[in-house]
Amino acid sequence: MSHTAGVRQAQKQQSRRALLDAGLRLLEHQNLSGLGVREVTREAGMSPAGFYRHFPGLAELGVELVEESLASLHGMIRSALAQRGAAEERIDRTVAVIAAHVREHQPHVRFLTRERHGGVRAVREAIGGELRRFAGEVAEALALQPVSAGWSPEEIAMLAGLYVDHMVSTAAALLDAPTEAERRRIARTAQTQLRLIGVGRRHWRAEAG
Amino acid sequence: MSHTAGVRQAQKQQSRRALLDAGLRLLEHQNLSGLGVREVTREAGMSPAGFYRHFPGLAELGVELVEESLASLHGMIRSALAQRGAAEERIDRTVAVIAAHVREHQPHVRFLTRERHGGVRAVREAIGGELRRFAGEVAEALALQPVSAGWSPEEIAMLAGLYVDHMVSTAAALLDAPTEAERRRIARTAQTQLRLIGVGRRHWRAEAG
DNA sequence: AAAGTCGGCAAACAGTTGTTTACTGAATGA
DNA sequence: TCATTCAGTAAACAACTGTTTGCCGACTTT
């Protein structure tokens, strides 16, 4: 359908990408709700009317960006969960994975953190829902670990939520950090925090409920 | 200077408040970067030109809203820190304080979570800086607790950061929750998470560093 | 080679925007 | 009482905005 036969299709895809990239670029310093069609087409080097050959409106551009961003985030989470080895090592590598993702997908991550509680309901809910799905995946992975023996599903879910929230906070902090030194400091703090949570995990069953 | 002699001053203050309230109302469904002077004055029942008798521009309105919101948040944090009693009790009351604050200052809290990573640099930095100051206060309070004996300042700071981030996440989740039942579920989860962190705290010195 | 498809453009539409201008009229101070 | 101050207004400004229209010309299909 799309893999052959198409100088036409290829050019169209290219223009579409140009629009998406232009939007993503503008959204680094702006909010989705404040974006304009003319603004995007200007940045993409296209006439305003051309926009409507690709999207019915800006909302749809936004949704597409959400999907892209979440797809890459999803990949990152799977990488983080795939870490093996001792707890210490896993923590360090997980934080490293997060830091690398933020570095390499800065515009996407910035978009997500900015619109996570932004003014566009559809986008907000898409992000929130997907984060909840991610928490579910994390919970599944946690359930398989020996440390979780005897934990109720609710307890595992609350731990997964804590991890996901922590990851989000850490990613946002890394984004805002102005210098490399600051980013390293944030990463180190995040590691220590995860270690503290890990200590709590190991003593949870003996102490609580 | 201002406490007497002023039907004039009082009327001005009233108009100023009307503008701030109008802005806050509009910002429940919108982003600061997408707000317009005409929009605000229309909502406040004032002519567009009148706006400039009170603020040089919208950015200043935004900063003023940040200060208001942070002042009320500051009050909340002090309440939370003032909790006495056993760990369990303190946790429950702290979460209750957060939930009450979110309920009673919904527009302010929504504004903060929305603009925490929003498109207006000055506002973003004001919020971020103030949250860091709050973390400092939390750290001071933590240092006084017996559980923190033997902790380095860095360790205490990372714990305070974890608490503040967790509070922010919880507040945001409470805001987004559609039903009272959902809010109760979130509060209960938050309590359990705090309890887990508490377990980690108590076993930290024996296990880490 | 001819006919058709369709991405992109310029131009025009009616609205809206931020900001300035000169003004009005009520509160103020002499 | 009279002059002054000043919050709020209406009107005008140019500069945008989203969206539609008709058209062109390069690709595709027949």
Tab-separated table of C-alpha atoms (C1' of nucleotides) in Angstrom:
chain	number	residue	atom	x	y	z
A	1	MET	CA	0.000	0.000	0.000
A	2	SER	CA	2.683	2.442	0.902
A	3	HIS	CA	6.067	0.825	0.547
A	4	THR	CA	6.430	1.201	-3.249
A	5	ALA	CA	4.979	3.347	-6.011
A	6	GLY	CA	5.065	6.816	-4.697
A	7	VAL	CA	7.197	9.827	-5.298
A	8	ARG	CA	3.887	11.458	-4.514
A	9	GLN	CA	3.292	9.651	-1.238
A	10	ALA	CA	6.882	10.164	-0.186
A	11	GLN	CA	6.676	13.896	-0.767
A	12	LYS	CA	3.452	14.066	1.143
A	13	GLN	CA	4.923	12.162	4.074
A	14	GLN	CA	7.879	14.510	4.033
A	15	SER	CA	5.664	17.564	4.247
A	16	ARG	CA	3.674	15.957	6.999
A	17	ARG	CA	6.851	15.319	8.953
A	18	ALA	CA	7.927	18.898	8.347
A	19	LEU	CA	4.686	20.062	9.931
A	20	LEU	CA	5.089	17.737	12.904
A	21	ASP	CA	8.699	18.780	13.401
A	22	ALA	CA	7.812	22.438	13.097
A	23	GLY	CA	5.103	21.990	15.704
A	24	LEU	CA	7.441	20.123	18.025
A	25	ARG	CA	10.053	22.842	17.617
A	26	LEU	CA	7.574	25.600	18.442
A	27	LEU	CA	6.232	23.668	21.395
A	28	GLU	CA	9.580	23.787	23.104
A	29	HIS	CA	8.843	27.353	24.092
A	30	GLN	CA	5.080	27.411	23.840
A	31	ASN	CA	1.918	25.634	24.840
A	32	LEU	CA	-0.158	23.518	22.536
A	33	SER	CA	-3.224	25.603	23.301
A	34	GLY	CA	-1.380	28.700	22.153
A	35	LEU	CA	-0.110	27.236	18.891
A	36	GLY	CA	-1.436	28.545	15.573
A	37	VAL	CA	-1.881	27.030	12.135
A	38	ARG	CA	-0.177	29.922	10.416
A	39	GLU	CA	2.663	29.766	12.915
A	40	VAL	CA	3.280	26.086	12.226
A	41	THR	CA	3.115	26.378	8.453
A	42	ARG	CA	5.433	29.388	8.544
A	43	GLU	CA	7.956	27.411	10.587
A	44	ALA	CA	7.596	24.466	8.228
A	45	GLY	CA	8.004	26.650	5.139
A	46	MET	CA	4.555	25.974	3.769
A	47	SER	CA	1.508	28.045	2.953
A	48	PRO	CA	-1.276	28.139	5.556
A	49	ALA	CA	-3.730	26.388	3.285
A	50	GLY	CA	-1.354	23.493	2.822
A	51	PHE	CA	-1.779	22.508	6.434
A	52	TYR	CA	-5.315	21.313	5.807
A	53	ARG	CA	-4.106	18.798	3.231
A	54	HIS	CA	-2.573	16.899	6.165
A	55	PHE	CA	-4.629	17.614	9.266
A	56	PRO	CA	-8.214	18.680	9.872
A	57	GLY	CA	-6.985	21.003	12.604
A	58	LEU	CA	-4.311	21.639	15.187
A	59	ALA	CA	-5.863	19.269	17.705
A	60	GLU	CA	-5.088	16.379	15.386
A	61	LEU	CA	-1.496	17.492	15.008
A	62	GLY	CA	-1.327	17.509	18.791
A	63	VAL	CA	-2.736	14.018	19.108
A	64	GLU	CA	-0.219	12.733	16.588
A	65	LEU	CA	2.609	14.271	18.591
A	66	VAL	CA	1.267	12.648	21.734
A	67	GLU	CA	1.322	9.256	20.057
A	68	GLU	CA	4.862	9.733	18.828
A	69	SER	CA	6.086	10.906	22.199
A	70	LEU	CA	4.378	8.112	24.072
A	71	ALA	CA	5.706	5.495	21.703
A	72	SER	CA	9.263	6.558	22.371
A	73	LEU	CA	8.564	6.778	26.096
A	74	HIS	CA	7.131	3.298	25.989
A	75	GLY	CA	10.333	2.037	24.458
A	76	MET	CA	12.285	3.649	27.239
A	77	ILE	CA	10.204	2.052	29.960
A	78	ARG	CA	10.673	-1.365	28.453
A	79	SER	CA	14.415	-0.775	28.417
A	80	ALA	CA	14.325	0.257	32.030
A	81	LEU	CA	12.321	-2.799	33.030
A	82	ALA	CA	14.623	-5.110	31.102
A	83	GLN	CA	17.538	-4.295	33.392
A	84	ARG	CA	18.954	-7.357	35.160
A	85	GLY	CA	21.438	-7.851	37.933
A	86	ALA	CA	21.697	-6.680	41.510
A	87	ALA	CA	19.339	-4.009	42.813
A	88	GLU	CA	22.079	-1.367	42.925
A	89	GLU	CA	23.072	-1.999	39.366
A	90	ARG	CA	19.503	-2.007	38.125
A	91	ILE	CA	18.845	1.328	39.759
A	92	ASP	CA	21.897	2.956	38.245
A	93	ARG	CA	21.137	1.649	34.788
A	94	THR	CA	17.485	2.635	35.019
A	95	VAL	CA	18.368	6.202	35.869
A	96	ALA	CA	20.912	6.170	33.062
A	97	VAL	CA	18.240	5.017	30.644
A	98	ILE	CA	15.954	7.830	31.735
A	99	ALA	CA	18.717	10.410	31.401
A	100	ALA	CA	19.633	9.137	27.945
A	101	HIS	CA	16.034	9.232	26.822
A	102	VAL	CA	15.572	12.795	28.034
A	103	ARG	CA	18.755	13.808	26.242
A	104	GLU	CA	17.930	12.123	22.956
A	105	HIS	CA	14.221	12.895	22.824
A	106	GLN	CA	14.240	16.268	24.488
A	107	PRO	CA	11.479	17.864	22.396
A	108	HIS	CA	9.165	14.896	22.868
A	109	VAL	CA	9.774	14.709	26.602
A	110	ARG	CA	9.349	18.447	26.981
A	111	PHE	CA	6.089	18.236	25.084
A	112	LEU	CA	4.830	15.480	27.386
A	113	THR	CA	5.730	17.238	30.632
A	114	ARG	CA	4.289	20.505	29.346
A	115	GLU	CA	0.993	19.057	28.198
A	116	ARG	CA	0.667	16.498	31.001
A	117	HIS	CA	-1.447	19.040	32.879
A	118	GLY	CA	-1.932	21.448	29.991
A	119	GLY	CA	-5.023	23.139	28.672
A	120	VAL	CA	-6.097	20.594	26.050
A	121	ARG	CA	-8.273	17.945	27.618
A	122	ALA	CA	-7.875	15.266	24.932
A	123	VAL	CA	-4.096	15.498	25.073
A	124	ARG	CA	-4.008	15.582	28.854
A	125	GLU	CA	-6.135	12.487	29.124
A	126	ALA	CA	-4.167	10.635	26.478
A	127	ILE	CA	-0.954	11.216	28.405
A	128	GLY	CA	-2.500	10.396	31.762
A	129	GLY	CA	-4.088	7.215	30.473
A	130	GLU	CA	-0.881	6.031	28.896
A	131	LEU	CA	1.088	6.698	32.067
A	132	ARG	CA	-1.425	4.550	33.899
A	133	ARG	CA	-0.875	1.771	31.372
A	134	PHE	CA	2.857	2.098	31.931
A	135	ALA	CA	2.308	1.770	35.666
A	136	GLY	CA	0.468	-1.451	34.889
A	137	GLU	CA	3.440	-2.796	32.988
A	138	VAL	CA	5.762	-1.823	35.804
A	139	ALA	CA	3.461	-3.597	38.256
A	140	GLU	CA	3.626	-6.779	36.184
A	141	ALA	CA	7.401	-6.671	36.219
A	142	LEU	CA	7.512	-5.983	39.938
A	143	ALA	CA	5.212	-8.886	40.681
A	144	LEU	CA	7.767	-11.271	39.177
A	145	GLN	CA	10.552	-10.154	41.491
A	146	PRO	CA	11.272	-12.238	44.604
A	147	VAL	CA	11.151	-9.143	46.830
A	148	SER	CA	7.452	-8.851	46.071
A	149	ALA	CA	6.567	-12.204	47.627
A	150	GLY	CA	3.508	-11.827	49.787
A	151	TRP	CA	2.535	-8.438	48.394
A	152	SER	CA	-1.090	-7.817	47.506
A	153	PRO	CA	-1.922	-6.518	44.004
A	154	GLU	CA	-2.891	-3.174	45.545
A	155	GLU	CA	0.468	-2.886	47.257
A	156	ILE	CA	2.266	-3.691	44.040
A	157	ALA	CA	0.157	-1.146	42.196
A	158	MET	CA	0.960	1.581	44.698
A	159	LEU	CA	4.659	0.797	44.407
A	160	ALA	CA	4.480	0.894	40.613
A	161	GLY	CA	2.689	4.246	40.836
A	162	LEU	CA	5.413	5.565	43.088
A	163	TYR	CA	8.067	4.479	40.605
A	164	VAL	CA	6.291	6.002	37.617
A	165	ASP	CA	5.650	9.300	39.393
A	166	HIS	CA	9.255	9.374	40.454
A	167	MET	CA	10.379	8.743	36.906
A	168	VAL	CA	8.207	11.578	35.629
A	169	SER	CA	9.506	13.983	38.272
A	170	THR	CA	13.073	13.004	37.516
A	171	ALA	CA	12.641	13.427	33.776
A	172	ALA	CA	11.090	16.857	34.270
A	173	ALA	CA	13.894	17.904	36.592
A	174	LEU	CA	16.502	16.750	34.083
A	175	LEU	CA	14.807	18.781	31.377
A	176	ASP	CA	14.868	21.948	33.423
A	177	ALA	CA	18.468	21.510	34.516
A	178	PRO	CA	20.657	24.164	32.889
A	179	THR	CA	24.040	22.460	33.132
A	180	GLU	CA	25.532	19.010	32.783
A	181	ALA	CA	26.756	19.176	36.374
A	182	GLU	CA	23.242	19.875	37.559
A	183	ARG	CA	21.927	16.926	35.561
A	184	ARG	CA	24.465	14.639	37.171
A	185	ARG	CA	23.439	15.866	40.582
A	186	ILE	CA	19.790	15.165	39.795
A	187	ALA	CA	20.633	11.695	38.529
A	188	ARG	CA	22.573	10.910	41.669
A	189	THR	CA	19.744	12.109	43.879
A	190	ALA	CA	17.267	10.028	41.902
A	191	GLN	CA	19.421	6.954	42.404
A	192	THR	CA	19.562	7.509	46.135
A	193	GLN	CA	15.820	7.997	46.284
A	194	LEU	CA	15.249	4.753	44.427
A	195	ARG	CA	17.629	3.048	46.817
A	196	LEU	CA	15.639	4.376	49.765
A	197	ILE	CA	12.432	3.062	48.266
A	198	GLY	CA	14.204	-0.232	47.723
A	199	VAL	CA	15.095	-0.411	51.407
A	200	GLY	CA	11.457	0.229	52.224
A	201	ARG	CA	10.430	-2.573	49.884
A	202	ARG	CA	12.676	-5.133	51.520
A	203	HIS	CA	11.381	-4.378	55.011
A	204	TRP	CA	7.759	-3.776	54.058
A	205	ARG	CA	6.326	-7.195	54.737
A	206	ALA	CA	8.067	-7.500	58.069
A	207	GLU	CA	6.784	-4.174	59.285
A	208	ALA	CA	3.508	-3.199	57.652
A	209	GLY	CA	0.107	-4.868	57.297
B	1	MET	CA	-0.714	55.018	53.398
B	2	SER	CA	-3.475	52.724	52.395
B	3	HIS	CA	-5.517	51.800	55.415
B	4	THR	CA	-7.622	54.966	55.495
B	5	ALA	CA	-8.757	57.590	53.050
B	6	GLY	CA	-9.696	55.673	50.039
B	7	VAL	CA	-12.949	54.972	48.366
B	8	ARG	CA	-10.708	55.422	45.377
B	9	GLN	CA	-8.054	52.921	46.428
B	10	ALA	CA	-10.675	50.450	47.502
B	11	GLN	CA	-12.400	50.578	44.141
B	12	LYS	CA	-9.095	50.137	42.383
B	13	GLN	CA	-8.207	47.146	44.501
B	14	GLN	CA	-11.593	45.682	43.748
B	15	SER	CA	-11.077	46.009	40.015
B	16	ARG	CA	-7.630	44.551	40.347
B	17	ARG	CA	-9.055	41.566	42.174
B	18	ALA	CA	-11.718	41.220	39.505
B	19	LEU	CA	-8.982	40.946	36.900
B	20	LEU	CA	-7.030	38.398	38.928
B	21	ASP	CA	-10.143	36.351	39.564
B	22	ALA	CA	-11.159	36.515	35.929
B	23	GLY	CA	-7.710	35.332	34.935
B	24	LEU	CA	-7.771	32.520	37.444
B	25	ARG	CA	-11.205	31.461	36.217
B	26	LEU	CA	-10.091	31.391	32.594
B	27	LEU	CA	-6.909	29.552	33.484
B	28	GLU	CA	-8.872	26.586	34.733
B	29	HIS	CA	-9.407	25.534	31.149
B	30	GLN	CA	-6.581	27.342	29.456
B	31	ASN	CA	-2.870	27.997	29.512
B	32	LEU	CA	-1.309	31.222	30.629
B	33	SER	CA	0.553	31.530	27.339
B	34	GLY	CA	-2.759	31.361	25.510
B	35	LEU	CA	-4.509	33.950	27.632
B	36	GLY	CA	-5.428	37.328	26.128
B	37	VAL	CA	-5.838	40.789	27.579
B	38	ARG	CA	-9.209	41.268	25.916
B	39	GLU	CA	-10.324	37.872	27.112
B	40	VAL	CA	-9.512	38.713	30.718
B	41	THR	CA	-11.083	42.155	30.665
B	42	ARG	CA	-14.196	40.756	29.009
B	43	GLU	CA	-14.495	38.125	31.737
B	44	ALA	CA	-13.913	40.777	34.384
B	45	GLY	CA	-16.480	43.121	32.868
B	46	MET	CA	-14.025	45.868	32.036
B	47	SER	CA	-12.843	47.591	28.905
B	48	PRO	CA	-9.592	46.313	27.391
B	49	ALA	CA	-7.761	49.563	28.010
B	50	GLY	CA	-8.587	49.417	31.693
B	51	PHE	CA	-6.320	46.439	32.115
B	52	TYR	CA	-3.255	48.603	31.669
B	53	ARG	CA	-4.228	50.738	34.656
B	54	HIS	CA	-3.383	47.691	36.778
B	55	PHE	CA	-0.759	45.641	34.992
B	56	PRO	CA	1.898	46.407	32.387
B	57	GLY	CA	1.046	43.159	30.658
B	58	LEU	CA	-0.283	39.648	31.086
B	59	ALA	CA	3.022	38.284	32.319
B	60	GLU	CA	2.724	40.460	35.411
B	61	LEU	CA	-0.781	39.213	36.058
B	62	GLY	CA	0.652	35.718	35.843
B	63	VAL	CA	3.431	36.433	38.299
B	64	GLU	CA	0.946	37.891	40.741
B	65	LEU	CA	-1.148	34.730	40.495
B	66	VAL	CA	1.939	32.654	41.148
B	67	GLU	CA	2.651	34.601	44.305
B	68	GLU	CA	-0.904	34.201	45.528
B	69	SER	CA	-0.934	30.504	44.788
B	70	LEU	CA	2.416	29.891	46.392
B	71	ALA	CA	1.482	31.817	49.506
B	72	SER	CA	-1.495	29.547	50.087
B	73	LEU	CA	0.620	26.499	49.268
B	74	HIS	CA	3.203	27.666	51.746
B	75	GLY	CA	0.549	27.795	54.412
B	76	MET	CA	-0.418	24.258	53.614
B	77	ILE	CA	3.115	22.960	53.855
B	78	ARG	CA	3.573	24.546	57.251
B	79	SER	CA	0.377	22.872	58.394
B	80	ALA	CA	1.615	19.556	57.114
B	81	LEU	CA	4.958	19.924	58.854
B	82	ALA	CA	3.310	20.957	62.094
B	83	GLN	CA	1.673	17.549	62.469
B	84	ARG	CA	2.688	15.779	65.701
B	85	GLY	CA	2.184	12.294	66.970
B	86	ALA	CA	3.063	8.834	65.731
B	87	ALA	CA	4.316	8.346	62.182
B	88	GLU	CA	1.071	6.719	61.051
B	89	GLU	CA	-1.010	9.556	62.353
B	90	ARG	CA	1.244	12.202	60.889
B	91	ILE	CA	1.033	10.599	57.474
B	92	ASP	CA	-2.746	10.398	57.510
B	93	ARG	CA	-3.122	13.982	58.627
B	94	THR	CA	-0.582	15.240	56.116
B	95	VAL	CA	-2.452	13.629	53.250
B	96	ALA	CA	-5.681	15.031	54.644
B	97	VAL	CA	-4.149	18.504	54.690
B	98	ILE	CA	-3.095	18.146	51.066
B	99	ALA	CA	-6.523	16.917	50.022
B	100	ALA	CA	-8.230	19.770	51.858
B	101	HIS	CA	-5.949	22.306	50.269
B	102	VAL	CA	-6.598	20.969	46.786
B	103	ARG	CA	-10.337	21.066	47.444
B	104	GLU	CA	-10.412	24.569	48.862
B	105	HIS	CA	-7.894	26.205	46.538
B	106	GLN	CA	-8.643	24.271	43.402
B	107	PRO	CA	-8.085	27.126	40.920
B	108	HIS	CA	-4.779	28.068	42.490
B	109	VAL	CA	-3.522	24.507	42.613
B	110	ARG	CA	-4.638	23.867	39.058
B	111	PHE	CA	-2.830	26.987	37.961
B	112	LEU	CA	0.363	25.826	39.659
B	113	THR	CA	0.344	22.318	38.208
B	114	ARG	CA	-0.518	23.659	34.772
B	115	GLU	CA	2.188	26.305	34.692
B	116	ARG	CA	4.810	24.294	36.595
B	117	HIS	CA	6.197	23.211	33.212
B	118	GLY	CA	4.236	25.676	31.090
B	119	GLY	CA	5.326	27.968	28.316
B	120	VAL	CA	6.095	31.100	30.329
B	121	ARG	CA	9.635	31.018	31.610
B	122	ALA	CA	9.265	33.604	34.383
B	123	VAL	CA	6.276	31.792	35.853
B	124	ARG	CA	7.873	28.379	35.500
B	125	GLU	CA	10.990	29.492	37.304
B	126	ALA	CA	9.053	31.225	40.049
B	127	ILE	CA	7.171	28.020	40.785
B	128	GLY	CA	10.236	25.820	40.557
B	129	GLY	CA	12.281	28.069	42.796
B	130	GLU	CA	9.582	28.236	45.405
B	131	LEU	CA	9.173	24.467	45.423
B	132	ARG	CA	12.883	24.209	46.056
B	133	ARG	CA	12.520	26.586	48.998
B	134	PHE	CA	9.715	24.404	50.321
B	135	ALA	CA	11.959	21.374	50.059
B	136	GLY	CA	14.453	23.292	52.175
B	137	GLU	CA	11.846	23.858	54.852
B	138	VAL	CA	10.880	20.217	54.787
B	139	ALA	CA	14.537	19.283	55.123
B	140	GLU	CA	14.870	21.481	58.208
B	141	ALA	CA	11.889	19.797	59.799
B	142	LEU	CA	13.167	16.326	58.927
B	143	ALA	CA	16.562	17.054	60.416
B	144	LEU	CA	14.942	17.607	63.795
B	145	GLN	CA	13.310	14.184	63.863
B	146	PRO	CA	15.053	11.372	65.788
B	147	VAL	CA	14.798	9.029	62.781
B	148	SER	CA	17.211	11.280	60.943
B	149	ALA	CA	20.046	10.724	63.383
B	150	GLY	CA	23.262	10.074	61.498
B	151	TRP	CA	21.907	11.294	58.167
B	152	SER	CA	24.071	13.574	56.073
B	153	PRO	CA	22.608	16.872	54.850
B	154	GLU	CA	22.575	15.477	51.302
B	155	GLU	CA	20.605	12.448	52.406
B	156	ILE	CA	18.114	14.646	54.195
B	157	ALA	CA	17.820	16.880	51.131
B	158	MET	CA	17.126	13.935	48.843
B	159	LEU	CA	14.442	12.686	51.224
B	160	ALA	CA	12.859	16.127	51.381
B	161	GLY	CA	12.894	16.258	47.588
B	162	LEU	CA	11.200	12.907	47.419
B	163	TYR	CA	8.485	14.104	49.783
B	164	VAL	CA	7.881	17.340	47.887
B	165	ASP	CA	7.742	15.606	44.516
B	166	HIS	CA	5.363	13.077	45.956
B	167	MET	CA	3.172	15.829	47.330
B	168	VAL	CA	3.075	17.547	43.942
B	169	SER	CA	2.183	14.319	42.155
B	170	THR	CA	-0.519	13.565	44.678
B	171	ALA	CA	-2.025	17.033	44.427
B	172	ALA	CA	-2.081	16.816	40.637
B	173	ALA	CA	-3.712	13.396	40.756
B	174	LEU	CA	-6.356	14.652	43.159
B	175	LEU	CA	-7.114	17.541	40.827
B	176	ASP	CA	-7.627	15.283	37.848
B	177	ALA	CA	-9.773	12.804	39.754
B	178	PRO	CA	-13.354	12.952	38.500
B	179	THR	CA	-15.168	11.492	41.506
B	180	GLU	CA	-14.989	11.606	45.272
B	181	ALA	CA	-14.422	7.851	45.366
B	182	GLU	CA	-11.440	8.221	43.086
B	183	ARG	CA	-10.028	10.963	45.274
B	184	ARG	CA	-10.303	8.746	48.337
B	185	ARG	CA	-8.517	5.971	46.499
B	186	ILE	CA	-5.708	8.344	45.557
B	187	ALA	CA	-5.418	9.572	49.126
B	188	ARG	CA	-5.205	6.033	50.444
B	189	THR	CA	-2.529	5.134	47.907
B	190	ALA	CA	-0.553	8.231	48.819
B	191	GLN	CA	-0.687	7.259	52.481
B	192	THR	CA	0.626	3.800	51.743
B	193	GLN	CA	3.414	5.229	49.619
B	194	LEU	CA	4.431	7.549	52.425
B	195	ARG	CA	4.385	4.626	54.802
B	196	LEU	CA	6.685	2.675	52.481
B	197	ILE	CA	9.096	5.579	52.347
B	198	GLY	CA	8.888	5.730	56.139
B	199	VAL	CA	9.920	2.093	56.368
B	200	GLY	CA	12.845	2.873	54.092
B	201	ARG	CA	13.820	5.766	56.338
B	202	ARG	CA	13.900	3.675	59.476
B	203	HIS	CA	16.157	1.041	57.934
B	204	TRP	CA	18.312	3.374	55.872
B	205	ARG	CA	21.209	3.857	58.220
B	206	ALA	CA	21.474	0.177	59.001
B	207	GLU	CA	21.587	-0.773	55.338
B	208	ALA	CA	22.980	1.973	53.160
B	209	GLY	CA	26.144	4.114	53.211
C	1	DA	C1'	0.090	10.254	-24.925
C	2	DA	C1'	-4.150	11.784	-22.710
C	3	DA	C1'	-6.951	12.115	-18.622
C	4	DG	C1'	-7.197	12.376	-13.891
C	5	DT	C1'	-5.481	12.952	-9.204
C	6	DC	C1'	-4.026	15.871	-5.673
C	7	DG	C1'	-0.298	18.507	-2.839
C	8	DG	C1'	0.681	23.156	-2.481
C	9	DC	C1'	-0.164	28.151	-3.328
C	10	DA	C1'	-1.914	33.017	-3.516
C	11	DA	C1'	-5.682	35.665	-2.373
C	12	DA	C1'	-9.535	36.913	0.017
C	13	DC	C1'	-12.830	36.511	3.957
C	14	DA	C1'	-14.486	38.196	8.359
C	15	DG	C1'	-12.821	38.224	13.115
C	16	DT	C1'	-9.832	38.837	16.653
C	17	DT	C1'	-5.793	40.470	18.832
C	18	DG	C1'	-2.540	44.057	21.777
C	19	DT	C1'	-1.947	48.728	22.529
C	20	DT	C1'	-2.537	53.821	22.231
C	21	DT	C1'	-5.332	57.858	22.021
C	22	DA	C1'	-8.220	61.447	23.842
C	23	DC	C1'	-12.161	61.626	26.697
C	24	DT	C1'	-15.367	61.579	30.943
C	25	DG	C1'	-16.765	61.787	35.538
C	26	DA	C1'	-16.282	60.691	40.246
C	27	DA	C1'	-13.222	60.898	44.342
C	28	DT	C1'	-9.691	63.873	46.313
C	29	DG	C1'	-7.098	67.800	48.426
C	30	DA	C1'	-6.625	72.869	48.741
D	1	DT	C1'	-15.941	75.558	46.227
D	2	DC	C1'	-12.719	74.826	42.687
D	3	DA	C1'	-8.770	72.615	40.589
D	4	DT	C1'	-6.571	68.208	40.275
D	5	DT	C1'	-5.975	63.406	40.040
D	6	DC	C1'	-6.900	59.140	37.863
D	7	DA	C1'	-9.761	54.623	37.126
D	8	DG	C1'	-12.335	53.387	33.378
D	9	DT	C1'	-14.124	54.148	28.510
D	10	DA	C1'	-14.897	54.206	23.436
D	11	DA	C1'	-12.696	54.377	19.241
D	12	DA	C1'	-9.175	53.601	16.209
D	13	DC	C1'	-4.744	51.368	14.753
D	14	DA	C1'	-2.180	47.888	12.280
D	15	DA	C1'	-1.195	43.269	12.705
D	16	DC	C1'	-2.422	39.258	13.154
D	17	DT	C1'	-5.711	34.847	13.207
D	18	DG	C1'	-8.401	30.319	11.023
D	19	DT	C1'	-10.452	28.804	7.060
D	20	DT	C1'	-12.208	28.658	2.149
D	21	DT	C1'	-11.747	29.450	-2.658
D	22	DG	C1'	-9.999	28.629	-7.269
D	23	DC	C1'	-6.040	27.534	-9.538
D	24	DC	C1'	-1.574	25.508	-11.071
D	25	DG	C1'	1.549	21.924	-12.146
D	26	DA	C1'	3.860	17.762	-11.080
D	27	DC	C1'	2.931	12.956	-10.407
D	28	DT	C1'	-0.196	8.626	-11.720
D	29	DT	C1'	-3.064	5.918	-13.985
D	30	DT	C1'	-5.136	4.391	-18.189
